[in-house]
PDB file of N, CA and C in Angstrom:
ATOM      1  N   MET V   1     100.225  72.881 233.395  1.00  0.00           N
ATOM      2  CA  MET V   1      99.478  72.580 232.192  1.00  0.00           C
ATOM      3  C   MET V   1      97.974  72.567 232.441  1.00  0.00           C
ATOM      4  N   ASP V   2      97.571  72.528 233.697  1.00  0.00           N
ATOM      5  CA  ASP V   2      96.132  72.549 233.981  1.00  0.00           C
ATOM      6  C   ASP V   2      95.491  73.843 233.501  1.00  0.00           C
ATOM      7  N   TYR V   3      96.231  74.952 233.561  1.00  0.00           N
ATOM      8  CA  TYR V   3      95.648  76.224 233.132  1.00  0.00           C
ATOM      9  C   TYR V   3      95.392  76.229 231.628  1.00  0.00           C
ATOM     10  N   VAL V   4      96.202  75.490 230.848  1.00  0.00           N
ATOM     11  CA  VAL V   4      95.977  75.421 229.406  1.00  0.00           C
ATOM     12  C   VAL V   4      94.677  74.665 229.127  1.00  0.00           C
ATOM     13  N   SER V   5      94.476  73.546 229.792  1.00  0.00           N
ATOM     14  CA  SER V   5      93.247  72.778 229.576  1.00  0.00           C
ATOM     15  C   SER V   5      92.023  73.526 230.119  1.00  0.00           C
ATOM     16  N   ALA V   6      92.224  74.396 231.099  1.00  0.00           N
ATOM     17  CA  ALA V   6      91.106  75.175 231.635  1.00  0.00           C
ATOM     18  C   ALA V   6      90.745  76.331 230.713  1.00  0.00           C
ATOM     19  N   LEU V   7      91.729  76.901 230.037  1.00  0.00           N
ATOM     20  CA  LEU V   7      91.472  78.058 229.181  1.00  0.00           C
ATOM     21  C   LEU V   7      91.098  77.680 227.751  1.00  0.00           C
ATOM     22  N   LEU V   8      91.435  76.490 227.325  1.00  0.00           N
ATOM     23  CA  LEU V   8      91.209  76.111 225.932  1.00  0.00           C
ATOM     24  C   LEU V   8      89.732  76.150 225.529  1.00  0.00           C
ATOM     25  N   PRO V   9      88.796  75.560 226.271  1.00  0.00           N
ATOM     26  CA  PRO V   9      87.392  75.608 225.833  1.00  0.00           C
ATOM     27  C   PRO V   9      86.832  77.033 225.680  1.00  0.00           C
ATOM     28  N   PRO V  10      87.064  77.958 226.629  1.00  0.00           N
ATOM     29  CA  PRO V  10      86.542  79.314 226.431  1.00  0.00           C
ATOM     30  C   PRO V  10      87.179  80.019 225.231  1.00  0.00           C
ATOM     31  N   ILE V  11      88.444  79.768 225.005  1.00  0.00           N
ATOM     32  CA  ILE V  11      89.123  80.398 223.865  1.00  0.00           C
ATOM     33  C   ILE V  11      88.548  79.859 222.554  1.00  0.00           C
ATOM     34  N   VAL V  12      88.348  78.551 222.483  1.00  0.00           N
ATOM     35  CA  VAL V  12      87.773  77.951 221.272  1.00  0.00           C
ATOM     36  C   VAL V  12      86.373  78.488 221.039  1.00  0.00           C
ATOM     37  N   MET V  13      85.554  78.576 222.084  1.00  0.00           N
ATOM     38  CA  MET V  13      84.209  79.110 221.944  1.00  0.00           C
ATOM     39  C   MET V  13      84.238  80.574 221.505  1.00  0.00           C
ATOM     40  N   ALA V  14      85.160  81.352 222.026  1.00  0.00           N
ATOM     41  CA  ALA V  14      85.265  82.755 221.635  1.00  0.00           C
ATOM     42  C   ALA V  14      85.643  82.881 220.165  1.00  0.00           C
ATOM     43  N   VAL V  15      86.540  82.040 219.702  1.00  0.00           N
ATOM     44  CA  VAL V  15      86.944  82.075 218.298  1.00  0.00           C
ATOM     45  C   VAL V  15      85.763  81.700 217.399  1.00  0.00           C
ATOM     46  N   PHE V  16      85.037  80.653 217.746  1.00  0.00           N
ATOM     47  CA  PHE V  16      83.883  80.250 216.941  1.00  0.00           C
ATOM     48  C   PHE V  16      82.786  81.308 216.965  1.00  0.00           C
ATOM     49  N   PHE V  17      82.553  81.929 218.117  1.00  0.00           N
ATOM     50  CA  PHE V  17      81.542  82.978 218.210  1.00  0.00           C
ATOM     51  C   PHE V  17      81.931  84.181 217.359  1.00  0.00           C
ATOM     52  N   THR V  18      83.196  84.553 217.400  1.00  0.00           N
ATOM     53  CA  THR V  18      83.674  85.664 216.579  1.00  0.00           C
ATOM     54  C   THR V  18      83.510  85.344 215.102  1.00  0.00           C
ATOM     55  N   ALA V  19      83.834  84.124 214.710  1.00  0.00           N
ATOM     56  CA  ALA V  19      83.666  83.717 213.310  1.00  0.00           C
ATOM     57  C   ALA V  19      82.188  83.752 212.912  1.00  0.00           C
ATOM     58  N   LEU V  20      81.304  83.353 213.803  1.00  0.00           N
ATOM     59  CA  LEU V  20      79.872  83.396 213.522  1.00  0.00           C
ATOM     60  C   LEU V  20      79.394  84.829 213.320  1.00  0.00           C
ATOM     61  N   VAL V  21      79.818  85.734 214.181  1.00  0.00           N
ATOM     62  CA  VAL V  21      79.417  87.138 214.053  1.00  0.00           C
ATOM     63  C   VAL V  21      79.944  87.728 212.758  1.00  0.00           C
ATOM     64  N   VAL V  22      81.191  87.433 212.418  1.00  0.00           N
ATOM     65  CA  VAL V  22      81.769  87.944 211.169  1.00  0.00           C
ATOM     66  C   VAL V  22      80.990  87.409 209.972  1.00  0.00           C
ATOM     67  N   THR V  23      80.637  86.141 209.998  1.00  0.00           N
ATOM     68  CA  THR V  23      79.865  85.548 208.896  1.00  0.00           C
ATOM     69  C   THR V  23      78.501  86.213 208.769  1.00  0.00           C
ATOM     70  N   ILE V  24      77.832  86.453 209.875  1.00  0.00           N
ATOM     71  CA  ILE V  24      76.512  87.090 209.838  1.00  0.00           C
ATOM     72  C   ILE V  24      76.630  88.508 209.292  1.00  0.00           C
ATOM     73  N   VAL V  25      77.626  89.252 209.734  1.00  0.00           N
ATOM     74  CA  VAL V  25      77.781  90.628 209.271  1.00  0.00           C
ATOM     75  C   VAL V  25      78.104  90.663 207.780  1.00  0.00           C
ATOM     76  N   LYS V  26      78.962  89.764 207.328  1.00  0.00           N
ATOM     77  CA  LYS V  26      79.325  89.742 205.910  1.00  0.00           C
ATOM     78  C   LYS V  26      78.161  89.320 205.026  1.00  0.00           C
ATOM     79  N   SER V  27      77.236  88.517 205.551  1.00  0.00           N
ATOM     80  CA  SER V  27      76.127  88.034 204.723  1.00  0.00           C
ATOM     81  C   SER V  27      74.990  89.045 204.622  1.00  0.00           C
ATOM     82  N   GLN V  28      75.065  90.132 205.375  1.00  0.00           N
ATOM     83  CA  GLN V  28      74.027  91.155 205.296  1.00  0.00           C
ATOM     84  C   GLN V  28      74.187  91.931 204.001  1.00  0.00           C
ATOM     85  N   GLY V  29      73.078  92.257 203.377  1.00  0.00           N
ATOM     86  CA  GLY V  29      73.136  93.013 202.133  1.00  0.00           C
ATOM     87  C   GLY V  29      73.403  92.102 200.958  1.00  0.00           C
ATOM     88  N   GLY V  30      74.023  92.621 199.942  1.00  0.00           N
ATOM     89  CA  GLY V  30      74.347  91.821 198.772  1.00  0.00           C
ATOM     90  C   GLY V  30      73.180  91.727 197.804  1.00  0.00           C
ATOM     91  N   PRO V  31      73.290  90.815 196.846  1.00  0.00           N
ATOM     92  CA  PRO V  31      72.283  90.739 195.793  1.00  0.00           C
ATOM     93  C   PRO V  31      70.912  90.270 196.279  1.00  0.00           C
ATOM     94  N   ASN V  32      70.841  89.560 197.383  1.00  0.00           N
ATOM     95  CA  ASN V  32      69.554  89.053 197.871  1.00  0.00           C
ATOM     96  C   ASN V  32      68.886  89.980 198.878  1.00  0.00           C
ATOM     97  N   LYS V  33      69.489  91.134 199.142  1.00  0.00           N
ATOM     98  CA  LYS V  33      68.946  92.029 200.170  1.00  0.00           C
ATOM     99  C   LYS V  33      67.524  92.464 199.848  1.00  0.00           C
ATOM    100  N   ALA V  34      67.248  92.836 198.611  1.00  0.00           N
ATOM    101  CA  ALA V  34      65.904  93.300 198.246  1.00  0.00           C
ATOM    102  C   ALA V  34      64.891  92.179 198.416  1.00  0.00           C
ATOM    103  N   LYS V  35      65.260  90.958 198.039  1.00  0.00           N
ATOM    104  CA  LYS V  35      64.343  89.825 198.172  1.00  0.00           C
ATOM    105  C   LYS V  35      64.085  89.516 199.649  1.00  0.00           C
ATOM    106  N   GLU V  36      65.127  89.577 200.478  1.00  0.00           N
ATOM    107  CA  GLU V  36      64.958  89.319 201.899  1.00  0.00           C
ATOM    108  C   GLU V  36      64.102  90.408 202.541  1.00  0.00           C
ATOM    109  N   ASP V  37      64.343  91.667 202.161  1.00  0.00           N
ATOM    110  CA  ASP V  37      63.554  92.766 202.704  1.00  0.00           C
ATOM    111  C   ASP V  37      62.087  92.623 202.304  1.00  0.00           C
ATOM    112  N   ALA V  38      61.821  92.216 201.070  1.00  0.00           N
ATOM    113  CA  ALA V  38      60.452  92.042 200.607  1.00  0.00           C
ATOM    114  C   ALA V  38      59.761  90.918 201.383  1.00  0.00           C
ATOM    115  N   ALA V  39      60.487  89.848 201.668  1.00  0.00           N
ATOM    116  CA  ALA V  39      59.902  88.738 202.425  1.00  0.00           C
ATOM    117  C   ALA V  39      59.562  89.174 203.847  1.00  0.00           C
ATOM    118  N   VAL V  40      60.429  89.944 204.468  1.00  0.00           N
ATOM    119  CA  VAL V  40      60.171  90.429 205.828  1.00  0.00           C
ATOM    120  C   VAL V  40      58.994  91.399 205.821  1.00  0.00           C
ATOM    121  N   ASP V  41      58.953  92.297 204.843  1.00  0.00           N
ATOM    122  CA  ASP V  41      57.843  93.245 204.755  1.00  0.00           C
ATOM    123  C   ASP V  41      56.515  92.521 204.558  1.00  0.00           C
ATOM    124  N   ALA V  42      56.504  91.478 203.742  1.00  0.00           N
ATOM    125  CA  ALA V  42      55.275  90.718 203.511  1.00  0.00           C
ATOM    126  C   ALA V  42      54.839  90.009 204.796  1.00  0.00           C
ATOM    127  N   ALA V  43      55.783  89.445 205.528  1.00  0.00           N
ATOM    128  CA  ALA V  43      55.442  88.761 206.778  1.00  0.00           C
ATOM    129  C   ALA V  43      54.904  89.748 207.807  1.00  0.00           C
ATOM    130  N   LEU V  44      55.508  90.929 207.883  1.00  0.00           N
ATOM    131  CA  LEU V  44      55.010  91.944 208.813  1.00  0.00           C
ATOM    132  C   LEU V  44      53.621  92.420 208.408  1.00  0.00           C
ATOM    133  N   ALA V  45      53.376  92.566 207.110  1.00  0.00           N
ATOM    134  CA  ALA V  45      52.054  92.991 206.633  1.00  0.00           C
ATOM    135  C   ALA V  45      51.005  91.943 206.970  1.00  0.00           C
ATOM    136  N   ARG V  46      51.350  90.652 206.804  1.00  0.00           N
ATOM    137  CA  ARG V  46      50.399  89.589 207.165  1.00  0.00           C
ATOM    138  C   ARG V  46      50.107  89.612 208.663  1.00  0.00           C
ATOM    139  N   ALA V  47      51.126  89.805 209.476  1.00  0.00           N
ATOM    140  CA  ALA V  47      50.931  89.837 210.925  1.00  0.00           C
ATOM    141  C   ALA V  47      50.072  91.036 211.319  1.00  0.00           C
ATOM    142  N   GLU V  48      50.316  92.172 210.702  1.00  0.00           N
ATOM    143  CA  GLU V  48      49.525  93.367 211.005  1.00  0.00           C
ATOM    144  C   GLU V  48      48.071  93.179 210.574  1.00  0.00           C
ATOM    145  N   ALA V  49      47.852  92.581 209.406  1.00  0.00           N
ATOM    146  CA  ALA V  49      46.489  92.330 208.933  1.00  0.00           C
ATOM    147  C   ALA V  49      45.764  91.363 209.865  1.00  0.00           C
ATOM    148  N   ALA V  50      46.459  90.333 210.330  1.00  0.00           N
ATOM    149  CA  ALA V  50      45.847  89.381 211.252  1.00  0.00           C
ATOM    150  C   ALA V  50      45.516  90.047 212.581  1.00  0.00           C
ATOM    151  N   ARG V  51      46.397  90.910 213.039  1.00  0.00           N
ATOM    152  CA  ARG V  51      46.154  91.619 214.307  1.00  0.00           C
ATOM    153  C   ARG V  51      44.944  92.538 214.189  1.00  0.00           C
ATOM    154  N   GLN V  52      44.853  93.243 213.053  1.00  0.00           N
ATOM    155  CA  GLN V  52      43.721  94.142 212.858  1.00  0.00           C
ATOM    156  C   GLN V  52      42.414  93.355 212.709  1.00  0.00           C
ATOM    157  N   ALA V  53      42.468  92.208 212.051  1.00  0.00           N
ATOM    158  CA  ALA V  53      41.271  91.394 211.882  1.00  0.00           C
ATOM    159  C   ALA V  53      40.794  90.875 213.240  1.00  0.00           C
ATOM    160  N   ASP V  54      41.726  90.476 214.103  1.00  0.00           N
ATOM    161  CA  ASP V  54      41.345  90.016 215.448  1.00  0.00           C
ATOM    162  C   ASP V  54      40.781  91.153 216.278  1.00  0.00           C
ATOM    163  N   GLY V  55      41.329  92.325 216.116  1.00  0.00           N
ATOM    164  CA  GLY V  55      40.843  93.497 216.871  1.00  0.00           C
ATOM    165  C   GLY V  55      39.492  93.956 216.392  1.00  0.00           C
ATOM    166  N   ALA V  56      39.184  93.799 215.122  1.00  0.00           N
ATOM    167  CA  ALA V  56      37.910  94.270 214.572  1.00  0.00           C
ATOM    168  C   ALA V  56      36.742  93.394 215.014  1.00  0.00           C
ATOM    169  N   THR V  57      37.006  92.104 215.253  1.00  0.00           N
ATOM    170  CA  THR V  57      35.931  91.186 215.614  1.00  0.00           C
ATOM    171  C   THR V  57      35.620  91.215 217.100  1.00  0.00           C
ATOM    172  N   SER V  58      36.561  91.741 217.948  1.00  0.00           N
ATOM    173  CA  SER V  58      36.304  91.712 219.380  1.00  0.00           C
ATOM    174  C   SER V  58      35.692  93.006 219.860  1.00  0.00           C
TER     175      SER V  58
END
C-alpha cells in the first residue's frame, strides 16, 4: 500500500493541472475576445510609446 500513497499526490496534481489547461483553452476566444485583444493592444501601444519616449530623450 505504500506505492499507492506514493503515487497519489503526483496523480492528483496531474489531474488538477490537466483540468487547469483545459479550462484555459476553453476560455480562449468567445464573446470577450475582441475586448481582451483591444486591452492587450492598448497596453502594448502604451509600452511602445513609453519606450520610444525614453529613447528620444537619451
